[in-house]
CSV table of N, CA and C in Angstrom, one decimal:
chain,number,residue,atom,x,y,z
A,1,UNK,N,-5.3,-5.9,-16.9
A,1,UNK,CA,-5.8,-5.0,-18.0
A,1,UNK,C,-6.5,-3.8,-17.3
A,2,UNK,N,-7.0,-4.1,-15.9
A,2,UNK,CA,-7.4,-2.9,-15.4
A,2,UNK,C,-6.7,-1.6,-14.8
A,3,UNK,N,-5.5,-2.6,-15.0
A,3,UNK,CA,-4.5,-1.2,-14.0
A,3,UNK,C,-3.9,-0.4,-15.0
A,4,UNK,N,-4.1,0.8,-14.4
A,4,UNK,CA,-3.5,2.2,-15.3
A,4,UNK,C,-2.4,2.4,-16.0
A,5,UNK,N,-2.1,2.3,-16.7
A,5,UNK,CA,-0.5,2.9,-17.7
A,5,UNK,C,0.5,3.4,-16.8
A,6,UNK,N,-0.1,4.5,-15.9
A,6,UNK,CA,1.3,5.0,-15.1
A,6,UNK,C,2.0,4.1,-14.3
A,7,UNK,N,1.1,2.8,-14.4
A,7,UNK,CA,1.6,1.9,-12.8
A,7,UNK,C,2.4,1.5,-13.4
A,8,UNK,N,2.9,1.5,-14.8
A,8,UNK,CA,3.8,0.4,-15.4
A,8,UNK,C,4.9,1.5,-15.8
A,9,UNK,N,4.5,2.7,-16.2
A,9,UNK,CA,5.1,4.0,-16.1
A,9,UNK,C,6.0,4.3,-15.0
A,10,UNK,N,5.2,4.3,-14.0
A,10,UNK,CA,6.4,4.8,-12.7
A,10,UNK,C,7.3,3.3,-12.5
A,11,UNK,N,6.9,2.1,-12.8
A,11,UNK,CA,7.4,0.7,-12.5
A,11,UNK,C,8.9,0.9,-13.3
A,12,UNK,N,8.8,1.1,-15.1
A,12,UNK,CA,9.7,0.9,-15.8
A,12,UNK,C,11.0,2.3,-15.0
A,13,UNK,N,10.3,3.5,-14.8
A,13,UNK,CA,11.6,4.7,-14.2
A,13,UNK,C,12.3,4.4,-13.1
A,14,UNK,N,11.4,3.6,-11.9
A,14,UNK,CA,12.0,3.1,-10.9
A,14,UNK,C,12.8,2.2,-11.0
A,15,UNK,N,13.0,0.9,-12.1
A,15,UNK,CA,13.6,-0.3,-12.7
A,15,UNK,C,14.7,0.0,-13.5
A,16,UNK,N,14.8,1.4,-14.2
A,16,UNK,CA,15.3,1.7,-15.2
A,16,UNK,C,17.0,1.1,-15.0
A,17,UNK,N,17.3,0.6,-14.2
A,17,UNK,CA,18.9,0.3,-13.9
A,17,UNK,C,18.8,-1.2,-13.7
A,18,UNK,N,17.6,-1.4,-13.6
A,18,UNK,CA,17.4,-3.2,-13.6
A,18,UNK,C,17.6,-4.0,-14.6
A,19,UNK,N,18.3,-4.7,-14.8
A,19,UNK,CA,18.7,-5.9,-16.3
A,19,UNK,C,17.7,-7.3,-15.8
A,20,UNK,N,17.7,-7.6,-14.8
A,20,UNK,CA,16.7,-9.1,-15.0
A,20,UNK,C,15.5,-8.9,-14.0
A,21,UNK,N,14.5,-9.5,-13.8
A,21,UNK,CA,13.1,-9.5,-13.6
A,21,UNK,C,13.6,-9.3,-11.7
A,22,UNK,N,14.8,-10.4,-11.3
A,22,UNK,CA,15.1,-10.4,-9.9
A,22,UNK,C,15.8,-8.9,-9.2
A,23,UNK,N,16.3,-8.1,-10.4
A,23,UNK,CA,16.7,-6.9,-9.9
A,23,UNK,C,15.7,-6.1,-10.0
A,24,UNK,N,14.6,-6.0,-10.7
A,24,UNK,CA,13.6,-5.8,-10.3
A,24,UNK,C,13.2,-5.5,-9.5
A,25,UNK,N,12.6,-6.5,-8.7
A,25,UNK,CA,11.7,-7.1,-8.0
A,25,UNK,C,12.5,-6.6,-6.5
A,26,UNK,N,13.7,-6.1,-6.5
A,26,UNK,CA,14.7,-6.0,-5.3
A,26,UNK,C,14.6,-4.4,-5.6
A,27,UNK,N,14.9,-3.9,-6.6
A,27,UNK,CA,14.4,-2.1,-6.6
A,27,UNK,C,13.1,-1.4,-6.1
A,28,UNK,N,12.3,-2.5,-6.6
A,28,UNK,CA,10.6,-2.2,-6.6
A,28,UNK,C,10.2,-2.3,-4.8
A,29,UNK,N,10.6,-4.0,-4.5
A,29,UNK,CA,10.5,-3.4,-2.7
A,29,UNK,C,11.4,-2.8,-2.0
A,30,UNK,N,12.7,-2.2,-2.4
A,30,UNK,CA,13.2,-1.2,-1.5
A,30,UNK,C,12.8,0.2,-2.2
A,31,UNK,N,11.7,0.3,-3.1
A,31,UNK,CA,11.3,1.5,-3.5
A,31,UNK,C,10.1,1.9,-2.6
A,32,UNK,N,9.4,0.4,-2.5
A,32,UNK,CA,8.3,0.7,-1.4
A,32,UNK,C,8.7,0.8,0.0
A,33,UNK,N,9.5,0.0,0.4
A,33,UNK,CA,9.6,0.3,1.8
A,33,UNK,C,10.3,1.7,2.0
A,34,UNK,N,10.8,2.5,1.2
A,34,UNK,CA,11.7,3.4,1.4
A,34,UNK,C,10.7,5.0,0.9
A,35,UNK,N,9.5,4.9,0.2
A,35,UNK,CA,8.7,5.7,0.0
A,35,UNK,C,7.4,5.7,0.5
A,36,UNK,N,6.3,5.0,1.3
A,36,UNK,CA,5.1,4.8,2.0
A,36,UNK,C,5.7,4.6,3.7
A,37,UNK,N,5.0,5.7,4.0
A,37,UNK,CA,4.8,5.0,5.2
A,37,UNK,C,4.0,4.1,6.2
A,38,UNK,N,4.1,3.3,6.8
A,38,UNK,CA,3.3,2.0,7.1
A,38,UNK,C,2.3,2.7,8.2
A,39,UNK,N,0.9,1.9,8.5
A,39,UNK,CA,0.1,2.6,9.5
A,39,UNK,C,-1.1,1.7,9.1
A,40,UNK,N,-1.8,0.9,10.4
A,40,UNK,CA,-2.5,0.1,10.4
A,40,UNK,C,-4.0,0.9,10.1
A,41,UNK,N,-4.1,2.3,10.2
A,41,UNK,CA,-5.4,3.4,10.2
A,41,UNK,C,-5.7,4.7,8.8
A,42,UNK,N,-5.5,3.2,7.8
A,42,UNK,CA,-6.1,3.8,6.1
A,42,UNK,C,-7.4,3.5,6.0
A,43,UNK,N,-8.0,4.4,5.4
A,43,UNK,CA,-8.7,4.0,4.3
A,43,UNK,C,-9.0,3.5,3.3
A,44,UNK,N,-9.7,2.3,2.8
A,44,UNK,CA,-9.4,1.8,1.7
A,44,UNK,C,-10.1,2.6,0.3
A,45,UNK,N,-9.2,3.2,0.0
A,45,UNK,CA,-9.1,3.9,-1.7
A,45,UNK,C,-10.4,3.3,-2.1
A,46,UNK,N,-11.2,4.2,-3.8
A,46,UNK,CA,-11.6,3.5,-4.3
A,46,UNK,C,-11.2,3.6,-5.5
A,47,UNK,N,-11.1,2.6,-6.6
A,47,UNK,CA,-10.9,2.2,-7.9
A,47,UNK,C,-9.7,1.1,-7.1
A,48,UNK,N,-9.0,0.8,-8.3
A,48,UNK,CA,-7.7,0.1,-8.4
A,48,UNK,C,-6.5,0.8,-7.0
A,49,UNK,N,-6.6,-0.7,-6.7
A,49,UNK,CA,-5.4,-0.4,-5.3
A,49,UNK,C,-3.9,0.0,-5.5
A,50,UNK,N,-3.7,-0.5,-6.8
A,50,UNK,CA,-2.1,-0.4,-7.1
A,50,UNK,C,-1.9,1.1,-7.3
A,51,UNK,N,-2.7,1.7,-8.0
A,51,UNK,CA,-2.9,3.0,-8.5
A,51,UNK,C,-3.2,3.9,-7.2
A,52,UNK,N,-3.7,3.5,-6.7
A,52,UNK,CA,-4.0,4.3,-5.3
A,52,UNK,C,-3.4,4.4,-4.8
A,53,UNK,N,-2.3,3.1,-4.2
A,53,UNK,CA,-0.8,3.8,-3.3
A,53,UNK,C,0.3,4.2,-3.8
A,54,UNK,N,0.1,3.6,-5.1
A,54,UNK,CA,1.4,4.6,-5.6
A,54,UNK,C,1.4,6.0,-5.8
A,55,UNK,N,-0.1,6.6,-6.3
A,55,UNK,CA,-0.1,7.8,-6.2
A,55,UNK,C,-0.9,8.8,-5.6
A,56,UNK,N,-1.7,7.9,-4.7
A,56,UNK,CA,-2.7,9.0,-4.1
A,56,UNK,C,-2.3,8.7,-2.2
A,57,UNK,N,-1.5,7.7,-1.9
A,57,UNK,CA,-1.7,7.3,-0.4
A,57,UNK,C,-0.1,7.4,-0.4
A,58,UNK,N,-0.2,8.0,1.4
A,58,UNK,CA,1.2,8.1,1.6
A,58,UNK,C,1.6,7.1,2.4
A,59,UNK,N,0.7,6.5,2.9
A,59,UNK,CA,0.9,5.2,3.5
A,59,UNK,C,-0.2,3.8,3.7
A,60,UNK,N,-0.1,3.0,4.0
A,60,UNK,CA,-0.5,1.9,4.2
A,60,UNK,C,-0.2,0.8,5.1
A,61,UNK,N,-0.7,-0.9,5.0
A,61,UNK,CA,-0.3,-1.8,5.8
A,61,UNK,C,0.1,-2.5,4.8
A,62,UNK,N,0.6,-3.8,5.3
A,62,UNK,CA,1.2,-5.2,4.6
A,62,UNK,C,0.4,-5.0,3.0
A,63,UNK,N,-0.5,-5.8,2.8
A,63,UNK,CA,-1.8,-5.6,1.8
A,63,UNK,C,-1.5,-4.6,1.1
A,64,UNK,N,-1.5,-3.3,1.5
A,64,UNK,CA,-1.4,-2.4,0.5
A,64,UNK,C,0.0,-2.6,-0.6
A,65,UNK,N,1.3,-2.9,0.4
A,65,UNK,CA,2.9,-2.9,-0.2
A,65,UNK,C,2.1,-3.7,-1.0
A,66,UNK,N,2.1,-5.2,-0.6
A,66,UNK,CA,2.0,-6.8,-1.1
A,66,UNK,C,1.3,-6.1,-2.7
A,67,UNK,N,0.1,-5.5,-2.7
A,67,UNK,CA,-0.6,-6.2,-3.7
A,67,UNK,C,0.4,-4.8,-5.1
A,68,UNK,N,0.4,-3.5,-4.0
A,68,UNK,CA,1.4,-2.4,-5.5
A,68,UNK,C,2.4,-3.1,-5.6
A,69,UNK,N,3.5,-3.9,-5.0
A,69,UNK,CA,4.9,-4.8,-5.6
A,69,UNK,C,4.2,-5.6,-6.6
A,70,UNK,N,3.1,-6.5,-6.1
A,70,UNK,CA,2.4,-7.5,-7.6
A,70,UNK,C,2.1,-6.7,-8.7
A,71,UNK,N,1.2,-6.1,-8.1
A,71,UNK,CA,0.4,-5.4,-9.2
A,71,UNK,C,2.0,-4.2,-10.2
A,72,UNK,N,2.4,-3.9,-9.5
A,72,UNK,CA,3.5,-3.3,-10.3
A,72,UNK,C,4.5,-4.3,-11.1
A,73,UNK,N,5.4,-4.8,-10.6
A,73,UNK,CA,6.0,-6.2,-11.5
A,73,UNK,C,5.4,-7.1,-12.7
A,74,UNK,N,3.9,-7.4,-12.4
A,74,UNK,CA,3.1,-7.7,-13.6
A,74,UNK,C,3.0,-6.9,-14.6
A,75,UNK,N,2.7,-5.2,-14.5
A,75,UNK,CA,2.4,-4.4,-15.2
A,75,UNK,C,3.5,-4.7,-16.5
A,76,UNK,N,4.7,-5.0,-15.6
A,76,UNK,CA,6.0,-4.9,-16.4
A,76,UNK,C,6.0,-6.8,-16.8
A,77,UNK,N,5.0,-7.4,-16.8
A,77,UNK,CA,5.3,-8.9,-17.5
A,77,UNK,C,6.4,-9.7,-16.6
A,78,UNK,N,6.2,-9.3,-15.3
A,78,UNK,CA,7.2,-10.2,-14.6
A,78,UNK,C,6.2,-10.9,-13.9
A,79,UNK,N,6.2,-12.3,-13.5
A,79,UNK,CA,4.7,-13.2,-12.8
A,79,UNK,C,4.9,-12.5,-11.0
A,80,UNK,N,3.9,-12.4,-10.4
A,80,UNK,CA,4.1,-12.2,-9.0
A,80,UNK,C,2.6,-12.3,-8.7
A,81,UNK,N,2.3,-13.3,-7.4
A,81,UNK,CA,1.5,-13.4,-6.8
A,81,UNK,C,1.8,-13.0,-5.1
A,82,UNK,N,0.9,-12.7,-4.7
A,82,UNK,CA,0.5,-12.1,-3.0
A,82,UNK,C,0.1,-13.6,-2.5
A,83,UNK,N,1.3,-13.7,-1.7
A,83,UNK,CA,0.9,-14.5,-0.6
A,83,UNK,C,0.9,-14.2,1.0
A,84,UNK,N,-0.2,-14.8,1.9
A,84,UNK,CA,-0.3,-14.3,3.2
A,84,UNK,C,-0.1,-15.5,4.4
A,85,UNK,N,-0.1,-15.2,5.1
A,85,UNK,CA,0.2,-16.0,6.5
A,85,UNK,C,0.3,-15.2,7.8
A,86,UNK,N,1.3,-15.8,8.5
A,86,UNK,CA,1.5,-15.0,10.0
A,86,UNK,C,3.3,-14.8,10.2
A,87,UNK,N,3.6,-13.9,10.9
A,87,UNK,CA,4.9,-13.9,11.4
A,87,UNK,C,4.9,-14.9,12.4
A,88,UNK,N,5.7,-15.0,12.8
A,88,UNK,CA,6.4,-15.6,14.3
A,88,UNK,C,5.8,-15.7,15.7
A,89,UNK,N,5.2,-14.9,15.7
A,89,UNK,CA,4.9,-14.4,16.6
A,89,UNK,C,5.6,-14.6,18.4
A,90,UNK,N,5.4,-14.5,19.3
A,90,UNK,CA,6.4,-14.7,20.3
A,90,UNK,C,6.5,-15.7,20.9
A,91,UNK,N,7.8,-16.4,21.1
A,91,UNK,CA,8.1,-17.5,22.0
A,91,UNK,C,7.6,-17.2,23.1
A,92,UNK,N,7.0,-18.7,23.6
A,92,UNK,CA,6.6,-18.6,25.4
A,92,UNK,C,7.6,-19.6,25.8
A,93,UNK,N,7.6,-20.7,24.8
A,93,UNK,CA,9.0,-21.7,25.6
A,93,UNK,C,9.7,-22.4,24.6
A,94,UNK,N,10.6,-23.4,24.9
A,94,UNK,CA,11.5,-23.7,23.8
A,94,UNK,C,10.9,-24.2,22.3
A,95,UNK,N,9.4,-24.7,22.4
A,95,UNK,CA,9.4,-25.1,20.9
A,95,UNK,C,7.3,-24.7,21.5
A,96,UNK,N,7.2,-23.5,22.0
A,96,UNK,CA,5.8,-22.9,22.1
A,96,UNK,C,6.1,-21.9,21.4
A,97,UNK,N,5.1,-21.5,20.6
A,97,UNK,CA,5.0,-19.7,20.6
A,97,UNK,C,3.6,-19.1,20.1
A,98,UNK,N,3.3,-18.3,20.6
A,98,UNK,CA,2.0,-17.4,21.0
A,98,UNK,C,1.7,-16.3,19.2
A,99,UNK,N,1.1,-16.9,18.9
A,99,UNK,CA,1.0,-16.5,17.6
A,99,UNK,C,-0.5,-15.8,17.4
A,100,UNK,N,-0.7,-14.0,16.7
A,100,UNK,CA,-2.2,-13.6,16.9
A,100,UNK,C,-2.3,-13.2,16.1
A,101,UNK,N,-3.7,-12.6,16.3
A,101,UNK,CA,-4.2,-12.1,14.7
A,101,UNK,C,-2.9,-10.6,13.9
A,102,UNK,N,-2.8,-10.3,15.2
A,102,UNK,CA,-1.7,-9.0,14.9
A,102,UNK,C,-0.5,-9.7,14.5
A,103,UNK,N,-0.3,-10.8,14.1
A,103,UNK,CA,0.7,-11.5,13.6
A,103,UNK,C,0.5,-11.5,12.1
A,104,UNK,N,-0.5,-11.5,11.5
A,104,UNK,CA,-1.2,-11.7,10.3
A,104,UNK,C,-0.4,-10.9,9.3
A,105,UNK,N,0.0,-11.1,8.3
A,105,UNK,CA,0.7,-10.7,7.4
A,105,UNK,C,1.1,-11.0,5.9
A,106,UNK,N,1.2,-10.1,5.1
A,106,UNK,CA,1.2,-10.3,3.4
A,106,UNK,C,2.6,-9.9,2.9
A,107,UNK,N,3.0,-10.7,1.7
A,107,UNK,CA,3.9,-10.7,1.0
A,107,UNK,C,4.1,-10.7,-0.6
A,108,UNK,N,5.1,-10.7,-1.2
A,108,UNK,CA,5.3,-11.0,-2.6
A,108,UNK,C,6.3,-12.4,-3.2
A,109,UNK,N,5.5,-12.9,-3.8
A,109,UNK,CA,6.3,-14.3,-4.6
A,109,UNK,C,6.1,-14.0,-5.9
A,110,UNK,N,7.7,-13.8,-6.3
A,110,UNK,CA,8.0,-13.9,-7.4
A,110,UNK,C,8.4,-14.7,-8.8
A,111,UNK,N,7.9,-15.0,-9.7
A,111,UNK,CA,8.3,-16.2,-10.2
A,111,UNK,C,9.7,-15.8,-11.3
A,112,UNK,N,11.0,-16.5,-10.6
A,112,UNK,CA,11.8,-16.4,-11.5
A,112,UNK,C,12.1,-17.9,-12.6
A,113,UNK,N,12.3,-17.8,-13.6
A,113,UNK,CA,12.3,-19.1,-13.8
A,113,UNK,C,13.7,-20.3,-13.8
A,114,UNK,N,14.5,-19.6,-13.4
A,114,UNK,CA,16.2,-20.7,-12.9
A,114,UNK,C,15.4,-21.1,-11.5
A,115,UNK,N,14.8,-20.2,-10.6
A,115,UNK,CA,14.6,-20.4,-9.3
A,115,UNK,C,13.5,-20.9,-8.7
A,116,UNK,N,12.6,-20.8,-9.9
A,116,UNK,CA,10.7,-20.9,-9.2
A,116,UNK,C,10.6,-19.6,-8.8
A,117,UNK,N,9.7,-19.9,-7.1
A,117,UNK,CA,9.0,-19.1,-6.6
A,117,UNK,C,9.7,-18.4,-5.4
A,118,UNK,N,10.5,-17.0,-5.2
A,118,UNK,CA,11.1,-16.4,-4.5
A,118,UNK,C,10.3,-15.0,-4.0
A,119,UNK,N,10.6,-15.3,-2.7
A,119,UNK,CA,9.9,-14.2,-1.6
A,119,UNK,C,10.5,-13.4,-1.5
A,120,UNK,N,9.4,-11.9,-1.8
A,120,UNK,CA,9.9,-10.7,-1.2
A,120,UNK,C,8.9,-9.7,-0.5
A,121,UNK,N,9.2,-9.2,0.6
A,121,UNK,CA,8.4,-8.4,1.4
A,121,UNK,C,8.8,-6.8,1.5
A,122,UNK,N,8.1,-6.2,0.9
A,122,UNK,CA,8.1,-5.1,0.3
A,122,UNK,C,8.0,-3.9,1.9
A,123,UNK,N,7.2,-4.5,2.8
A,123,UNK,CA,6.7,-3.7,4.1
A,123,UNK,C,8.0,-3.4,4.9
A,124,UNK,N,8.2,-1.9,5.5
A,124,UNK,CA,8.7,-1.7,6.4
A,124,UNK,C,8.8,-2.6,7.3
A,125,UNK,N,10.1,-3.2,8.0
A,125,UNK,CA,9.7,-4.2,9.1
A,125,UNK,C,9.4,-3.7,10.4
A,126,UNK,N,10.5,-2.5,10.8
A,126,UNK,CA,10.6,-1.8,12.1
A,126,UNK,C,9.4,-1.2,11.9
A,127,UNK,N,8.4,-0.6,11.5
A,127,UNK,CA,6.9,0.0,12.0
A,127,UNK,C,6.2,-1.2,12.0
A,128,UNK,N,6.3,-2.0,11.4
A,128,UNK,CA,5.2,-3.2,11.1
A,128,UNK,C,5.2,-3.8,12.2
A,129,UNK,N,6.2,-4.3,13.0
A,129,UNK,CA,6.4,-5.1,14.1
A,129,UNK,C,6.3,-4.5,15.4
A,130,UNK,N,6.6,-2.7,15.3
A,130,UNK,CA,6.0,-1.9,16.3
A,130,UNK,C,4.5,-1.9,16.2
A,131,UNK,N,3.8,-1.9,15.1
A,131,UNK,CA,2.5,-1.9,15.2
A,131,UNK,C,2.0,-3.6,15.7
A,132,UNK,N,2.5,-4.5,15.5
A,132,UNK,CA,2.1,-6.0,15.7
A,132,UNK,C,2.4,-5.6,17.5
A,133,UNK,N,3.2,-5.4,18.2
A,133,UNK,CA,3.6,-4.6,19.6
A,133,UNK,C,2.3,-4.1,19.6
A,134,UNK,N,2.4,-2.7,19.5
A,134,UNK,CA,1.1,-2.1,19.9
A,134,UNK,C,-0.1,-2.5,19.9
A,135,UNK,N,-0.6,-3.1,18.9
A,135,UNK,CA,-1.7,-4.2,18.8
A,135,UNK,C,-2.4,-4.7,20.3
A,136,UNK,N,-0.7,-5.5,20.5
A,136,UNK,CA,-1.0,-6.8,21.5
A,136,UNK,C,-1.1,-6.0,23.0
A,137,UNK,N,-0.3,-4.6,22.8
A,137,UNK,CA,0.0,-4.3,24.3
A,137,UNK,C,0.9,-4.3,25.1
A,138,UNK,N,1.2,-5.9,24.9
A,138,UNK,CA,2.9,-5.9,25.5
A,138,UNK,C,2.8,-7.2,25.0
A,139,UNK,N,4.5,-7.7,25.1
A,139,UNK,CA,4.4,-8.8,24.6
A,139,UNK,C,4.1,-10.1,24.9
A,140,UNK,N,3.7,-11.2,24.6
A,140,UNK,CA,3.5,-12.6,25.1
A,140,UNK,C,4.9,-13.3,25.8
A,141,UNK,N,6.2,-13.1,25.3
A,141,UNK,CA,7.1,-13.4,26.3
A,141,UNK,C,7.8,-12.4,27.5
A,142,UNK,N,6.7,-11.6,28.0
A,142,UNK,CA,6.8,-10.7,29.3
A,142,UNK,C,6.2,-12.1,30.2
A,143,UNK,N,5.8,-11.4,31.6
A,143,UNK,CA,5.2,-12.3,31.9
A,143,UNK,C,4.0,-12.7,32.2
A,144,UNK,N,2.9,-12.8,31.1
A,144,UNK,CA,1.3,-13.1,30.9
A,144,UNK,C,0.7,-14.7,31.5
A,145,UNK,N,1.2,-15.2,32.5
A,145,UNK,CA,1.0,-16.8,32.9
A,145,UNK,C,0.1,-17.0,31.8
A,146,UNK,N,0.6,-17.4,30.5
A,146,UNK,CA,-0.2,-17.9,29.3
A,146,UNK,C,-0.2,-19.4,29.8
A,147,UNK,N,-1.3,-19.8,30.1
A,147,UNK,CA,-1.5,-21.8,30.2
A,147,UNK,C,-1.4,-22.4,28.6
A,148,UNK,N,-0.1,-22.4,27.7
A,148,UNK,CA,0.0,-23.5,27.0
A,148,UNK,C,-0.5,-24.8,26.9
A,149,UNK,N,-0.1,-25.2,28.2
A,149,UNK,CA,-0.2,-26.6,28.2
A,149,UNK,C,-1.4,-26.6,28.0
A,150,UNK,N,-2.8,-26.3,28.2
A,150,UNK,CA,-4.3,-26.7,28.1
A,150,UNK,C,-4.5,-25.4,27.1
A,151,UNK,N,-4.0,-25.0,26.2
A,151,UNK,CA,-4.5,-24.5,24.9
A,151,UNK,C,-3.6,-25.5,23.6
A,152,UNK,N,-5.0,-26.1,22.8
A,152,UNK,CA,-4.6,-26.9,21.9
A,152,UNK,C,-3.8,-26.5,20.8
A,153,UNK,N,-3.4,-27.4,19.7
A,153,UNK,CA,-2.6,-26.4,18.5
A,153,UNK,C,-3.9,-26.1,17.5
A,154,UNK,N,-4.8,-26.3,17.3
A,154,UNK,CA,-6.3,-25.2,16.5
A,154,UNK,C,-6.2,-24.4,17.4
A,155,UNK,N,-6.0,-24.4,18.1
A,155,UNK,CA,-6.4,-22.7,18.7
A,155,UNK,C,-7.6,-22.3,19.6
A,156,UNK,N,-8.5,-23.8,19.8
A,156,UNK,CA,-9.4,-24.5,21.0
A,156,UNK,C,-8.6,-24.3,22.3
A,157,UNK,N,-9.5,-23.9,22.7
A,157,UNK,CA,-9.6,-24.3,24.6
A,157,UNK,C,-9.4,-25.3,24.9
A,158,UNK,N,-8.9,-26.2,25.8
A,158,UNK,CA,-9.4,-27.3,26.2
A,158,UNK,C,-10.3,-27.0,27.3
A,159,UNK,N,-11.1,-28.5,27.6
A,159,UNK,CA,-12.4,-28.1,28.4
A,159,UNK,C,-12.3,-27.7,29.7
A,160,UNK,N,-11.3,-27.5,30.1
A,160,UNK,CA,-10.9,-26.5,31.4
A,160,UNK,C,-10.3,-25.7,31.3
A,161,UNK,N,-11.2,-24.3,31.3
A,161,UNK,CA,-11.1,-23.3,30.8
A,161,UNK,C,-10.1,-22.8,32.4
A,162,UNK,N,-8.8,-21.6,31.9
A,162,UNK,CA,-7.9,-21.6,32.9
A,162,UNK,C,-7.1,-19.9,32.6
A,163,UNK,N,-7.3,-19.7,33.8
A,163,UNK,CA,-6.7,-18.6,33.8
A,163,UNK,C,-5.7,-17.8,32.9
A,164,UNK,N,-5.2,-17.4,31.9
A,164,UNK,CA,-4.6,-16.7,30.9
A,164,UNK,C,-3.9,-17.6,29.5
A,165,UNK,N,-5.4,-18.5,29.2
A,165,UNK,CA,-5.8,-18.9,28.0
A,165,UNK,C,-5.2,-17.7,26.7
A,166,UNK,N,-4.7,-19.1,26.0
A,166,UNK,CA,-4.6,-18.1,24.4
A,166,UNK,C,-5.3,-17.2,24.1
A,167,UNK,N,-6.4,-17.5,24.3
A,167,UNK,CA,-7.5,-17.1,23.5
A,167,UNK,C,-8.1,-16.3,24.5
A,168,UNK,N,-7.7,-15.7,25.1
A,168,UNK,CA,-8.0,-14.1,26.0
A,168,UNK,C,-7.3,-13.4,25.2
């Protein structure tokens, strides 16, 4: 109830060729990914976020897409919740991989009702994954002598701390 009229306004003109909630939901993130540009170095707006990137920011990160796809789709009575996690982050060996904060990343789940709960990611992937790069520096499967073996799966040290630990 707090978000502004136009959010549902610019939602229904951008939809306007959409017949079911899932065509939708497929216009709305290739309207985002194809009109903001991504960039880890915003400011966070004040009032209502949805309203802010749609009309006042010309870009943003994950978070910003994630919550204007929700926050837009609901305006229009379609269910969608933001959900977050990590990407992939880089293989070190056949069933290791070096996973970081610059991995961290948000999305859209949509509720259709034939289907349940269906994902959609609204973010640019080629800047997002250049910026997840940049982040780190270079990547984890270059060659960083990462000691796997004595980094646990929490994300602990083990007690012999070793030269090019995860957690450097």
């Amino acid at each position: 109830s707090s978000t502004p009229d136009r959010v549902a306004e610019r939602t229904r003109n951008i939809a306007v060729n959409a017949s079911t909630p899932y065509e939708t939901a497929v216009v709305i993130e290739e309207w985002l990914e194809g009109n903001r540009e991504y960039s880890l170095d915003v400011d966070r707006p004040d009032g209502n976020i949805v309203d802010a990137f749609l009309f006042e920011m010309n870009e943003g990160y994950c978070t910003y897409y994630a919550t204007a796809m929700a926050g837009m789709l609901r305006s229009v009575d379609i269910p969608a919740r933001i959900a977050v996690g990590y990407t992939t982050g880089d293989q070190l060996q056949e069933d290791t991989w070096a996973v970081r904060g610059a991995n961290s990343h948000a999305w859209v789940e949509v509720y259709l009702p034939e289907q349940g709960w269906i994902s959609f990611d609204p973010t640019p992937s080629d800047p997002r994954t250049d910026a997840e790069t940049g982040a780190v520096g270079v990547s984890a499967s270059a060659d960083l002598d990462i000691d796997s073996e004595n980094a646990s799966v929490d994300g602990n040290e083990s007690d012999e701390p070793t030269e090019g630990n995860l957690s450097e």
